[in-house]
PDB file of C-alpha atoms in Angstrom:
ATOM      1  CA  MET Y  78      21.041   5.769  -9.101  1.00 77.00           C
ATOM      2  CA  ALA Y  79      18.252   6.710  -6.693  1.00 94.00           C
ATOM      3  CA  ASP Y  80      16.854   4.014  -4.416  1.00 96.00           C
ATOM      4  CA  LEU Y  81      13.312   5.137  -5.299  1.00 98.00           C
ATOM      5  CA  LEU Y  82      12.078   5.937  -8.805  1.00 98.00           C
ATOM      6  CA  THR Y  83       8.989   8.058  -9.467  1.00 98.00           C
ATOM      7  CA  GLU Y  84       6.791   8.420 -12.537  1.00 97.00           C
ATOM      8  CA  VAL Y  85       3.340   9.862 -13.164  1.00 98.00           C
ATOM      9  CA  LYS Y  86       1.254   8.358 -15.962  1.00 97.00           C
ATOM     10  CA  ASP Y  87      -2.466   8.952 -16.544  1.00 96.00           C
ATOM     11  CA  ARG Y  88      -2.816  10.447 -13.030  1.00 97.00           C
ATOM     12  CA  VAL Y  89      -1.161   7.367 -11.491  1.00 98.00           C
ATOM     13  CA  LEU Y  90       1.948   7.925  -9.371  1.00 98.00           C
ATOM     14  CA  TYR Y  91       4.336   4.991  -9.681  1.00 98.00           C
ATOM     15  CA  LEU Y  92       6.790   4.581  -6.809  1.00 98.00           C
ATOM     16  CA  THR Y  93       9.380   1.953  -7.685  1.00 98.00           C
ATOM     17  CA  LEU Y  94      11.692   0.550  -5.018  1.00 98.00           C
ATOM     18  CA  ASN Y  95      15.019   0.500  -6.813  1.00 97.00           C
ATOM     19  CA  ARG Y  96      17.734  -1.743  -5.417  1.00 97.00           C
ATOM     20  CA  PRO Y  97      17.222  -4.657  -7.797  1.00 96.00           C
ATOM     21  CA  ASP Y  98      20.584  -6.259  -7.006  1.00 95.00           C
ATOM     22  CA  LYS Y  99      19.328  -6.764  -3.427  1.00 95.00           C
ATOM     23  CA  LEU Y 100      15.711  -7.568  -4.279  1.00 96.00           C
ATOM     24  CA  ASN Y 101      14.938  -3.958  -3.331  1.00 97.00           C
ATOM     25  CA  ALA Y 102      15.959  -4.378   0.288  1.00 96.00           C
ATOM     26  CA  MET Y 103      15.158  -1.230   2.230  1.00 96.00           C
ATOM     27  CA  SER Y 104      17.685   1.543   2.743  1.00 95.00           C
ATOM     28  CA  ALA Y 105      17.442   4.782   4.696  1.00 93.00           C
ATOM     29  CA  GLU Y 106      17.453   6.729   1.421  1.00 95.00           C
ATOM     30  CA  MET Y 107      14.661   4.582  -0.018  1.00 96.00           C
ATOM     31  CA  MET Y 108      12.385   4.913   2.990  1.00 96.00           C
ATOM     32  CA  GLY Y 109      13.010   8.622   3.392  1.00 96.00           C
ATOM     33  CA  ALA Y 110      12.150   9.197  -0.266  1.00 97.00           C
ATOM     34  CA  LEU Y 111       9.089   6.969  -0.006  1.00 98.00           C
ATOM     35  CA  VAL Y 112       7.728   8.880   2.977  1.00 97.00           C
ATOM     36  CA  ASP Y 113       8.413  12.231   1.275  1.00 97.00           C
ATOM     37  CA  ASN Y 114       6.727  11.229  -1.997  1.00 98.00           C
ATOM     38  CA  LEU Y 115       3.690   9.752  -0.284  1.00 98.00           C
ATOM     39  CA  SER Y 116       3.316  12.905   1.784  1.00 97.00           C
ATOM     40  CA  ARG Y 117       3.340  15.081  -1.333  1.00 97.00           C
ATOM     41  CA  ALA Y 118       1.025  12.766  -3.262  1.00 97.00           C
ATOM     42  CA  ALA Y 119      -1.546  12.829  -0.477  1.00 97.00           C
ATOM     43  CA  THR Y 120      -2.347  16.493  -1.168  1.00 96.00           C
ATOM     44  CA  ASN Y 121      -1.643  16.628  -4.915  1.00 97.00           C
ATOM     45  CA  PRO Y 122      -4.930  16.874  -6.866  1.00 95.00           C
ATOM     46  CA  GLU Y 123      -3.137  15.748 -10.028  1.00 96.00           C
ATOM     47  CA  ILE Y 124      -2.495  12.316  -8.489  1.00 97.00           C
ATOM     48  CA  GLY Y 125      -5.511  10.025  -8.528  1.00 97.00           C
ATOM     49  CA  ALA Y 126      -3.925   6.766  -7.350  1.00 98.00           C
ATOM     50  CA  VAL Y 127      -0.567   5.461  -6.141  1.00 98.00           C
ATOM     51  CA  VAL Y 128       1.154   2.256  -7.242  1.00 98.00           C
ATOM     52  CA  LEU Y 129       4.030   0.828  -5.203  1.00 98.00           C
ATOM     53  CA  THR Y 130       6.201  -1.741  -6.987  1.00 98.00           C
ATOM     54  CA  GLY Y 131       9.759  -3.003  -7.263  1.00 98.00           C
ATOM     55  CA  ALA Y 132      12.481  -2.855  -9.895  1.00 97.00           C
ATOM     56  CA  GLY Y 133      13.831  -6.033 -11.425  1.00 96.00           C
ATOM     57  CA  ARG Y 134      12.570  -9.432 -10.328  1.00 95.00           C
ATOM     58  CA  GLY Y 135      11.544  -8.552  -6.771  1.00 97.00           C
ATOM     59  CA  PHE Y 136       9.027  -6.373  -4.971  1.00 98.00           C
ATOM     60  CA  CYS Y 137      10.899  -5.870  -1.689  1.00 97.00           C
ATOM     61  CA  SER Y 138      12.854  -8.328   0.450  1.00 96.00           C
ATOM     62  CA  GLY Y 139      12.459  -6.157   3.559  1.00 94.00           C
ATOM     63  CA  GLY Y 140      15.396  -5.041   5.649  1.00 88.00           C
ATOM     64  CA  ASP Y 141      18.937  -5.171   4.294  1.00 82.00           C
ATOM     65  CA  ILE Y 142      20.580  -8.181   5.993  1.00 71.00           C
ATOM     66  CA  GLY Y 143      24.034  -6.808   5.246  1.00 67.00           C
ATOM     67  CA  GLY Y 144      23.101  -3.588   6.967  1.00 64.00           C
ATOM     68  CA  MET Y 145      21.851  -5.554   9.961  1.00 60.00           C
ATOM     69  CA  ARG Y 146      25.199  -7.324  10.252  1.00 57.00           C
ATOM     70  CA  GLU Y 147      27.079  -4.034  10.077  1.00 59.00           C
ATOM     71  CA  ARG Y 148      24.844  -2.522  12.753  1.00 63.00           C
ATOM     72  CA  ASN Y 149      25.374  -5.545  15.011  1.00 56.00           C
ATOM     73  CA  GLU Y 150      29.148  -5.391  14.553  1.00 56.00           C
ATOM     74  CA  ASN Y 151      29.127  -1.687  15.393  1.00 57.00           C
ATOM     75  CA  ALA Y 152      27.087  -2.437  18.487  1.00 56.00           C
ATOM     76  CA  ASN Y 153      29.651  -5.011  19.586  1.00 57.00           C
ATOM     77  CA  ALA Y 154      32.381  -2.420  19.101  1.00 58.00           C
ATOM     78  CA  GLY Y 155      30.498   0.031  21.307  1.00 58.00           C
ATOM     79  CA  ALA Y 156      29.530   2.436  18.495  1.00 59.00           C
ATOM     80  CA  THR Y 157      25.747   2.212  18.464  1.00 68.00           C
ATOM     81  CA  GLN Y 158      22.571   4.262  18.597  1.00 74.00           C
ATOM     82  CA  THR Y 159      20.592   4.503  21.774  1.00 87.00           C
ATOM     83  CA  ILE Y 160      17.439   2.417  21.944  1.00 88.00           C
ATOM     84  CA  GLU Y 161      15.392   5.620  21.787  1.00 90.00           C
ATOM     85  CA  ASP Y 162      17.171   6.770  18.616  1.00 88.00           C
ATOM     86  CA  ARG Y 163      16.701   3.382  16.993  1.00 88.00           C
ATOM     87  CA  VAL Y 164      12.974   3.324  17.805  1.00 88.00           C
ATOM     88  CA  ALA Y 165      12.520   6.885  16.523  1.00 89.00           C
ATOM     89  CA  GLY Y 166      14.323   6.081  13.280  1.00 89.00           C
ATOM     90  CA  LEU Y 167      12.211   2.988  12.696  1.00 89.00           C
ATOM     91  CA  ARG Y 168       9.007   4.909  13.366  1.00 91.00           C
ATOM     92  CA  ARG Y 169       9.979   7.511  10.770  1.00 93.00           C
ATOM     93  CA  GLY Y 170      10.245   4.804   8.143  1.00 92.00           C
ATOM     94  CA  GLU Y 171       7.035   3.151   9.304  1.00 95.00           C
ATOM     95  CA  GLU Y 172       5.165   6.333   8.389  1.00 96.00           C
ATOM     96  CA  ALA Y 173       5.215   4.934   4.836  1.00 97.00           C
ATOM     97  CA  SER Y 174       2.887   2.114   5.912  1.00 98.00           C
ATOM     98  CA  LEU Y 175       0.629   4.547   7.755  1.00 97.00           C
ATOM     99  CA  MET Y 176       0.308   6.844   4.743  1.00 98.00           C
ATOM    100  CA  LEU Y 177      -0.341   3.970   2.325  1.00 98.00           C
ATOM    101  CA  HIS Y 178      -3.119   2.828   4.640  1.00 98.00           C
ATOM    102  CA  GLU Y 179      -4.651   6.202   5.557  1.00 97.00           C
ATOM    103  CA  MET Y 180      -4.059   8.675   2.704  1.00 97.00           C
ATOM    104  CA  ALA Y 181      -7.272   9.693   0.938  1.00 97.00           C
ATOM    105  CA  LYS Y 182      -6.207   8.055  -2.318  1.00 97.00           C
ATOM    106  CA  VAL Y 183      -6.359   4.438  -3.408  1.00 98.00           C
ATOM    107  CA  THR Y 184      -2.980   2.737  -3.022  1.00 98.00           C
ATOM    108  CA  ILE Y 185      -2.025  -0.371  -4.983  1.00 98.00           C
ATOM    109  CA  ALA Y 186       0.838  -2.772  -4.373  1.00 98.00           C
ATOM    110  CA  ALA Y 187       2.008  -4.250  -7.679  1.00 98.00           C
ATOM    111  CA  VAL Y 188       3.810  -7.300  -6.316  1.00 98.00           C
ATOM    112  CA  ASN Y 189       6.005  -8.322  -9.222  1.00 98.00           C
ATOM    113  CA  GLY Y 190       8.175 -10.810  -7.312  1.00 97.00           C
ATOM    114  CA  PRO Y 191       9.236 -11.761  -3.785  1.00 97.00           C
ATOM    115  CA  ALA Y 192       7.722  -9.656  -0.980  1.00 98.00           C
ATOM    116  CA  ALA Y 193       9.152 -10.453   2.430  1.00 97.00           C
ATOM    117  CA  GLY Y 194       9.430  -9.000   5.908  1.00 97.00           C
ATOM    118  CA  ALA Y 195       8.828  -5.270   5.983  1.00 96.00           C
ATOM    119  CA  GLY Y 196       8.431  -5.392   2.204  1.00 97.00           C
ATOM    120  CA  LEU Y 197       5.385  -7.589   2.685  1.00 98.00           C
ATOM    121  CA  SER Y 198       4.200  -5.180   5.384  1.00 98.00           C
ATOM    122  CA  LEU Y 199       4.343  -2.300   2.881  1.00 98.00           C
ATOM    123  CA  ALA Y 200       2.330  -4.309   0.360  1.00 98.00           C
ATOM    124  CA  MET Y 201      -0.271  -5.182   2.988  1.00 98.00           C
ATOM    125  CA  ALA Y 202      -0.630  -1.513   3.975  1.00 98.00           C
ATOM    126  CA  CYS Y 203      -1.933  -0.767   0.475  1.00 98.00           C
ATOM    127  CA  ASP Y 204      -5.616  -0.936  -0.377  1.00 98.00           C
ATOM    128  CA  ILE Y 205      -5.226  -3.453  -3.210  1.00 98.00           C
ATOM    129  CA  ARG Y 206      -2.544  -6.053  -3.969  1.00 98.00           C
ATOM    130  CA  ILE Y 207      -2.097  -7.249  -7.536  1.00 98.00           C
ATOM    131  CA  ALA Y 208       0.341 -10.147  -7.739  1.00 98.00           C
ATOM    132  CA  SER Y 209       2.307 -11.438 -10.675  1.00 98.00           C
ATOM    133  CA  ASP Y 210       2.204 -15.215 -10.946  1.00 97.00           C
ATOM    134  CA  ALA Y 211       5.933 -14.972 -10.138  1.00 96.00           C
ATOM    135  CA  ALA Y 212       5.243 -13.291  -6.771  1.00 98.00           C
ATOM    136  CA  ARG Y 213       6.147 -14.944  -3.486  1.00 98.00           C
ATOM    137  CA  PHE Y 214       5.098 -13.841  -0.005  1.00 98.00           C
ATOM    138  CA  GLY Y 215       6.738 -14.442   3.359  1.00 98.00           C
ATOM    139  CA  THR Y 216       6.780 -12.718   6.738  1.00 97.00           C
ATOM    140  CA  ALA Y 217      10.477 -13.714   7.164  1.00 96.00           C
ATOM    141  CA  PHE Y 218      10.964 -12.061  10.585  1.00 95.00           C
ATOM    142  CA  ALA Y 219      11.267 -15.312  12.542  1.00 96.00           C
ATOM    143  CA  LYS Y 220      14.109 -16.377  10.246  1.00 94.00           C
ATOM    144  CA  VAL Y 221      16.257 -13.470  11.478  1.00 92.00           C
ATOM    145  CA  GLY Y 222      15.035 -13.352  15.064  1.00 94.00           C
ATOM    146  CA  PHE Y 223      12.872 -10.263  14.699  1.00 94.00           C
ATOM    147  CA  SER Y 224       9.291  -9.754  15.869  1.00 93.00           C
ATOM    148  CA  GLY Y 225       8.049  -7.674  12.910  1.00 94.00           C
ATOM    149  CA  ASP Y 226       7.503  -4.060  11.934  1.00 96.00           C
ATOM    150  CA  TYR Y 227       5.857  -1.696   9.431  1.00 96.00           C
ATOM    151  CA  GLY Y 228       2.403  -2.723  10.635  1.00 97.00           C
ATOM    152  CA  GLY Y 229       2.513  -6.242   9.243  1.00 97.00           C
ATOM    153  CA  THR Y 230       1.033  -8.033  12.253  1.00 97.00           C
ATOM    154  CA  TRP Y 231      -1.984  -5.696  12.207  1.00 97.00           C
ATOM    155  CA  SER Y 232      -2.459  -5.816   8.440  1.00 98.00           C
ATOM    156  CA  LEU Y 233      -2.068  -9.580   8.047  1.00 98.00           C
ATOM    157  CA  THR Y 234      -4.459 -10.270  10.918  1.00 98.00           C
ATOM    158  CA  HIS Y 235      -7.131  -8.131   9.291  1.00 97.00           C
ATOM    159  CA  LEU Y 236      -6.522  -9.571   5.816  1.00 97.00           C
ATOM    160  CA  VAL Y 237      -6.416 -13.302   6.540  1.00 98.00           C
ATOM    161  CA  GLY Y 238      -7.610 -13.697  10.137  1.00 97.00           C
ATOM    162  CA  SER Y 239      -5.765 -14.223  13.382  1.00 97.00           C
ATOM    163  CA  ALA Y 240      -5.125 -17.976  13.084  1.00 98.00           C
ATOM    164  CA  LYS Y 241      -3.571 -17.797   9.608  1.00 98.00           C
ATOM    165  CA  ALA Y 242      -1.607 -14.655  10.452  1.00 98.00           C
ATOM    166  CA  ARG Y 243      -0.076 -16.413  13.466  1.00 98.00           C
ATOM    167  CA  GLU Y 244       0.880 -19.401  11.336  1.00 98.00           C
ATOM    168  CA  LEU Y 245       2.521 -17.215   8.702  1.00 98.00           C
ATOM    169  CA  TYR Y 246       4.429 -15.182  11.284  1.00 98.00           C
ATOM    170  CA  PHE Y 247       5.562 -18.046  13.528  1.00 98.00           C
ATOM    171  CA  LEU Y 248       6.582 -20.444  10.746  1.00 97.00           C
ATOM    172  CA  ALA Y 249       7.683 -17.818   8.206  1.00 97.00           C
ATOM    173  CA  ASP Y 250       6.877 -20.162   5.328  1.00 97.00           C
ATOM    174  CA  VAL Y 251       6.915 -18.665   1.833  1.00 98.00           C
ATOM    175  CA  ILE Y 252       3.689 -18.947  -0.146  1.00 98.00           C
ATOM    176  CA  GLY Y 253       3.043 -18.477  -3.842  1.00 98.00           C
ATOM    177  CA  ALA Y 254       0.714 -16.092  -5.598  1.00 98.00           C
ATOM    178  CA  ASP Y 255      -2.152 -18.572  -5.956  1.00 97.00           C
ATOM    179  CA  GLU Y 256      -2.100 -19.380  -2.237  1.00 98.00           C
ATOM    180  CA  ALA Y 257      -1.962 -15.665  -1.428  1.00 98.00           C
ATOM    181  CA  LEU Y 258      -5.055 -15.184  -3.559  1.00 98.00           C
ATOM    182  CA  ARG Y 259      -6.831 -18.112  -1.918  1.00 98.00           C
ATOM    183  CA  ILE Y 260      -6.344 -16.805   1.633  1.00 98.00           C
ATOM    184  CA  GLY Y 261      -7.163 -13.181   0.773  1.00 98.00           C
ATOM    185  CA  LEU Y 262      -3.658 -11.753   0.917  1.00 98.00           C
ATOM    186  CA  ALA Y 263      -3.700 -10.918  -2.812  1.00 98.00           C
ATOM    187  CA  ASN Y 264      -6.693  -9.445  -4.635  1.00 98.00           C
ATOM    188  CA  ARG Y 265      -5.697 -10.618  -8.107  1.00 97.00           C
ATOM    189  CA  VAL Y 266      -3.038 -12.756  -9.759  1.00 98.00           C
ATOM    190  CA  VAL Y 267      -2.059 -11.970 -13.334  1.00 97.00           C
ATOM    191  CA  PRO Y 268       0.540 -13.450 -15.709  1.00 97.00           C
ATOM    192  CA  ALA Y 269       4.011 -11.932 -15.481  1.00 96.00           C
ATOM    193  CA  ALA Y 270       3.972 -11.261 -19.228  1.00 95.00           C
ATOM    194  CA  SER Y 271       1.009  -8.876 -18.960  1.00 97.00           C
ATOM    195  CA  PHE Y 272       1.589  -7.719 -15.388  1.00 98.00           C
ATOM    196  CA  LYS Y 273       2.531  -4.078 -16.024  1.00 97.00           C
ATOM    197  CA  ASP Y 274      -0.293  -3.528 -18.510  1.00 97.00           C
ATOM    198  CA  GLU Y 275      -2.920  -5.021 -16.221  1.00 97.00           C
ATOM    199  CA  VAL Y 276      -1.676  -3.047 -13.228  1.00 98.00           C
ATOM    200  CA  HIS Y 277      -1.832   0.183 -15.199  1.00 98.00           C
ATOM    201  CA  ALA Y 278      -5.307  -0.573 -16.559  1.00 98.00           C
ATOM    202  CA  LEU Y 279      -6.647  -0.991 -13.026  1.00 98.00           C
ATOM    203  CA  ALA Y 280      -4.681   1.907 -11.536  1.00 98.00           C
ATOM    204  CA  SER Y 281      -5.637   4.388 -14.268  1.00 97.00           C
ATOM    205  CA  ARG Y 282      -9.283   3.328 -14.007  1.00 97.00           C
ATOM    206  CA  ILE Y 283      -9.209   4.240 -10.319  1.00 98.00           C
ATOM    207  CA  ALA Y 284      -7.089   7.372 -10.785  1.00 97.00           C
ATOM    208  CA  ASN Y 285      -9.594   8.756 -13.290  1.00 96.00           C
ATOM    209  CA  GLY Y 286     -12.641   7.779 -11.253  1.00 96.00           C
ATOM    210  CA  PRO Y 287     -14.544   9.704  -8.539  1.00 96.00           C
ATOM    211  CA  THR Y 288     -11.491  10.287  -6.353  1.00 96.00           C
ATOM    212  CA  ILE Y 289     -13.301  12.367  -3.721  1.00 96.00           C
ATOM    213  CA  ALA Y 290     -15.791   9.539  -3.234  1.00 97.00           C
ATOM    214  CA  TYR Y 291     -12.923   7.041  -3.059  1.00 97.00           C
ATOM    215  CA  GLY Y 292     -11.372   9.074  -0.252  1.00 96.00           C
ATOM    216  CA  TYR Y 293     -14.565   8.892   1.806  1.00 96.00           C
ATOM    217  CA  MET Y 294     -14.975   5.191   0.961  1.00 97.00           C
ATOM    218  CA  LYS Y 295     -11.444   4.447   2.121  1.00 97.00           C
ATOM    219  CA  ALA Y 296     -11.932   6.331   5.390  1.00 96.00           C
ATOM    220  CA  ASN Y 297     -15.160   4.416   6.045  1.00 96.00           C
ATOM    221  CA  LEU Y 298     -13.605   1.048   5.189  1.00 97.00           C
ATOM    222  CA  ASN Y 299     -10.681   1.779   7.509  1.00 96.00           C
ATOM    223  CA  ALA Y 300     -13.056   2.816  10.282  1.00 96.00           C
ATOM    224  CA  ALA Y 301     -15.037  -0.395   9.766  1.00 95.00           C
ATOM    225  CA  LEU Y 302     -12.016  -2.362  11.026  1.00 94.00           C
ATOM    226  CA  ASN Y 303     -12.303  -0.896  14.515  1.00 91.00           C
ATOM    227  CA  HIS Y 304     -15.599   0.975  14.918  1.00 94.00           C
ATOM    228  CA  GLU Y 305     -19.131  -0.081  15.801  1.00 94.00           C
ATOM    229  CA  PHE Y 306     -21.900  -0.324  13.203  1.00 95.00           C
ATOM    230  CA  ASN Y 307     -23.755   2.708  14.555  1.00 94.00           C
ATOM    231  CA  GLU Y 308     -20.606   4.832  14.217  1.00 94.00           C
ATOM    232  CA  LEU Y 309     -20.252   3.737  10.598  1.00 94.00           C
ATOM    233  CA  LEU Y 310     -23.832   4.784   9.889  1.00 95.00           C
ATOM    234  CA  ASP Y 311     -22.968   8.294  11.093  1.00 95.00           C
ATOM    235  CA  ARG Y 312     -19.792   8.393   9.010  1.00 95.00           C
ATOM    236  CA  GLU Y 313     -21.576   7.088   5.919  1.00 94.00           C
ATOM    237  CA  ALA Y 314     -24.392   9.625   6.282  1.00 96.00           C
ATOM    238  CA  TRP Y 315     -21.822  12.427   6.445  1.00 94.00           C
ATOM    239  CA  GLY Y 316     -19.767  11.125   3.538  1.00 95.00           C
ATOM    240  CA  GLN Y 317     -22.800  10.478   1.363  1.00 94.00           C
ATOM    241  CA  THR Y 318     -24.016  14.018   1.979  1.00 96.00           C
ATOM    242  CA  MET Y 319     -20.630  15.562   1.226  1.00 95.00           C
ATOM    243  CA  THR Y 320     -20.015  13.559  -1.966  1.00 95.00           C
ATOM    244  CA  GLY Y 321     -23.531  14.448  -3.091  1.00 94.00           C
ATOM    245  CA  ARG Y 322     -22.342  18.061  -3.258  1.00 95.00           C
ATOM    246  CA  THR Y 323     -19.477  17.345  -5.669  1.00 94.00           C
ATOM    247  CA  GLU Y 324     -19.228  18.102  -9.356  1.00 93.00           C
ATOM    248  CA  ASP Y 325     -18.336  14.440  -9.899  1.00 93.00           C
ATOM    249  CA  HIS Y 326     -21.685  13.322  -8.466  1.00 95.00           C
ATOM    250  CA  ARG Y 327     -23.645  15.759 -10.626  1.00 94.00           C
ATOM    251  CA  GLU Y 328     -21.700  14.662 -13.709  1.00 92.00           C
ATOM    252  CA  ALA Y 329     -22.294  10.975 -12.952  1.00 95.00           C
ATOM    253  CA  VAL Y 330     -26.048  11.484 -12.600  1.00 94.00           C
ATOM    254  CA  LYS Y 331     -26.177  13.484 -15.817  1.00 93.00           C
ATOM    255  CA  ALA Y 332     -24.099  10.898 -17.677  1.00 93.00           C
ATOM    256  CA  PHE Y 333     -26.332   8.066 -16.432  1.00 93.00           C
ATOM    257  CA  LEU Y 334     -29.467   9.797 -17.719  1.00 95.00           C
ATOM    258  CA  GLU Y 335     -27.730  10.601 -21.016  1.00 93.00           C
ATOM    259  CA  LYS Y 336     -26.550   6.984 -21.322  1.00 93.00           C
ATOM    260  CA  ARG Y 337     -22.837   7.835 -21.618  1.00 92.00           C
ATOM    261  CA  PRO Y 338     -19.717   7.246 -19.499  1.00 92.00           C
ATOM    262  CA  PRO Y 339     -19.091   9.978 -16.913  1.00 93.00           C
ATOM    263  CA  THR Y 340     -16.014  12.220 -16.998  1.00 92.00           C
ATOM    264  CA  PHE Y 341     -14.769  12.668 -13.457  1.00 94.00           C
ATOM    265  CA  LYS Y 342     -12.585  15.606 -12.476  1.00 91.00           C
ATOM    266  CA  GLY Y 343     -11.972  14.972  -8.793  1.00 88.00           C
ATOM    267  CA  ARG Y 344     -14.006  17.924  -7.615  1.00 90.00           C
TER     268      ARG Y 344
END
């Protein structure tokens, strides 16, 4: 069975990490498929939002520890990649985090269970994180002598602040869904019994909303992390002008005056 499952429902693309027997630990096939599907979704007008989740009881446990052991044993035997090849391969996989963060569509991590290491990094690269009350979060890297990848140090610092991010990385303690919500790592916590329904309700609401406006909003919010206020004013003026030329804007104004819900078409 494929390591990544895909489904489109109500303009929502569901990408499901699918190695449930290993808590959806990453594989080369999984990450290659994830990058490919995100790349296609980014330019597909039929996709209004993307949900990343995991099969079974976990979201993603990060790197495959068994694979790490095999790689280390091969290295000891002299059969190993060069450092340059290893870095290049890791960067190819890390493009998944970059696309989740930058693509002009709203991305949602549906954290149904444990999210650790690079799996947590993937969740943090998304715009919104909805956590089941069964979810658990941990950076995990310190436990296996790694420094971290997939953008997690950047994302966690911006989500919870430098002091808390350092604590979570250095100690690698696991926190529950309620604590993740309290510190700003999760946006919402919902009961496991209604998790899928609540995720879909939110995702389909976004996917059928003013998706062009969302794209400009996301670009502005990303820029706000690193740009000065005056630069944001310029970006907002441009985006506001461009979205004011869309069919969605005209429909929303008309619907407001007619006292009815708008029907957005993403154009």
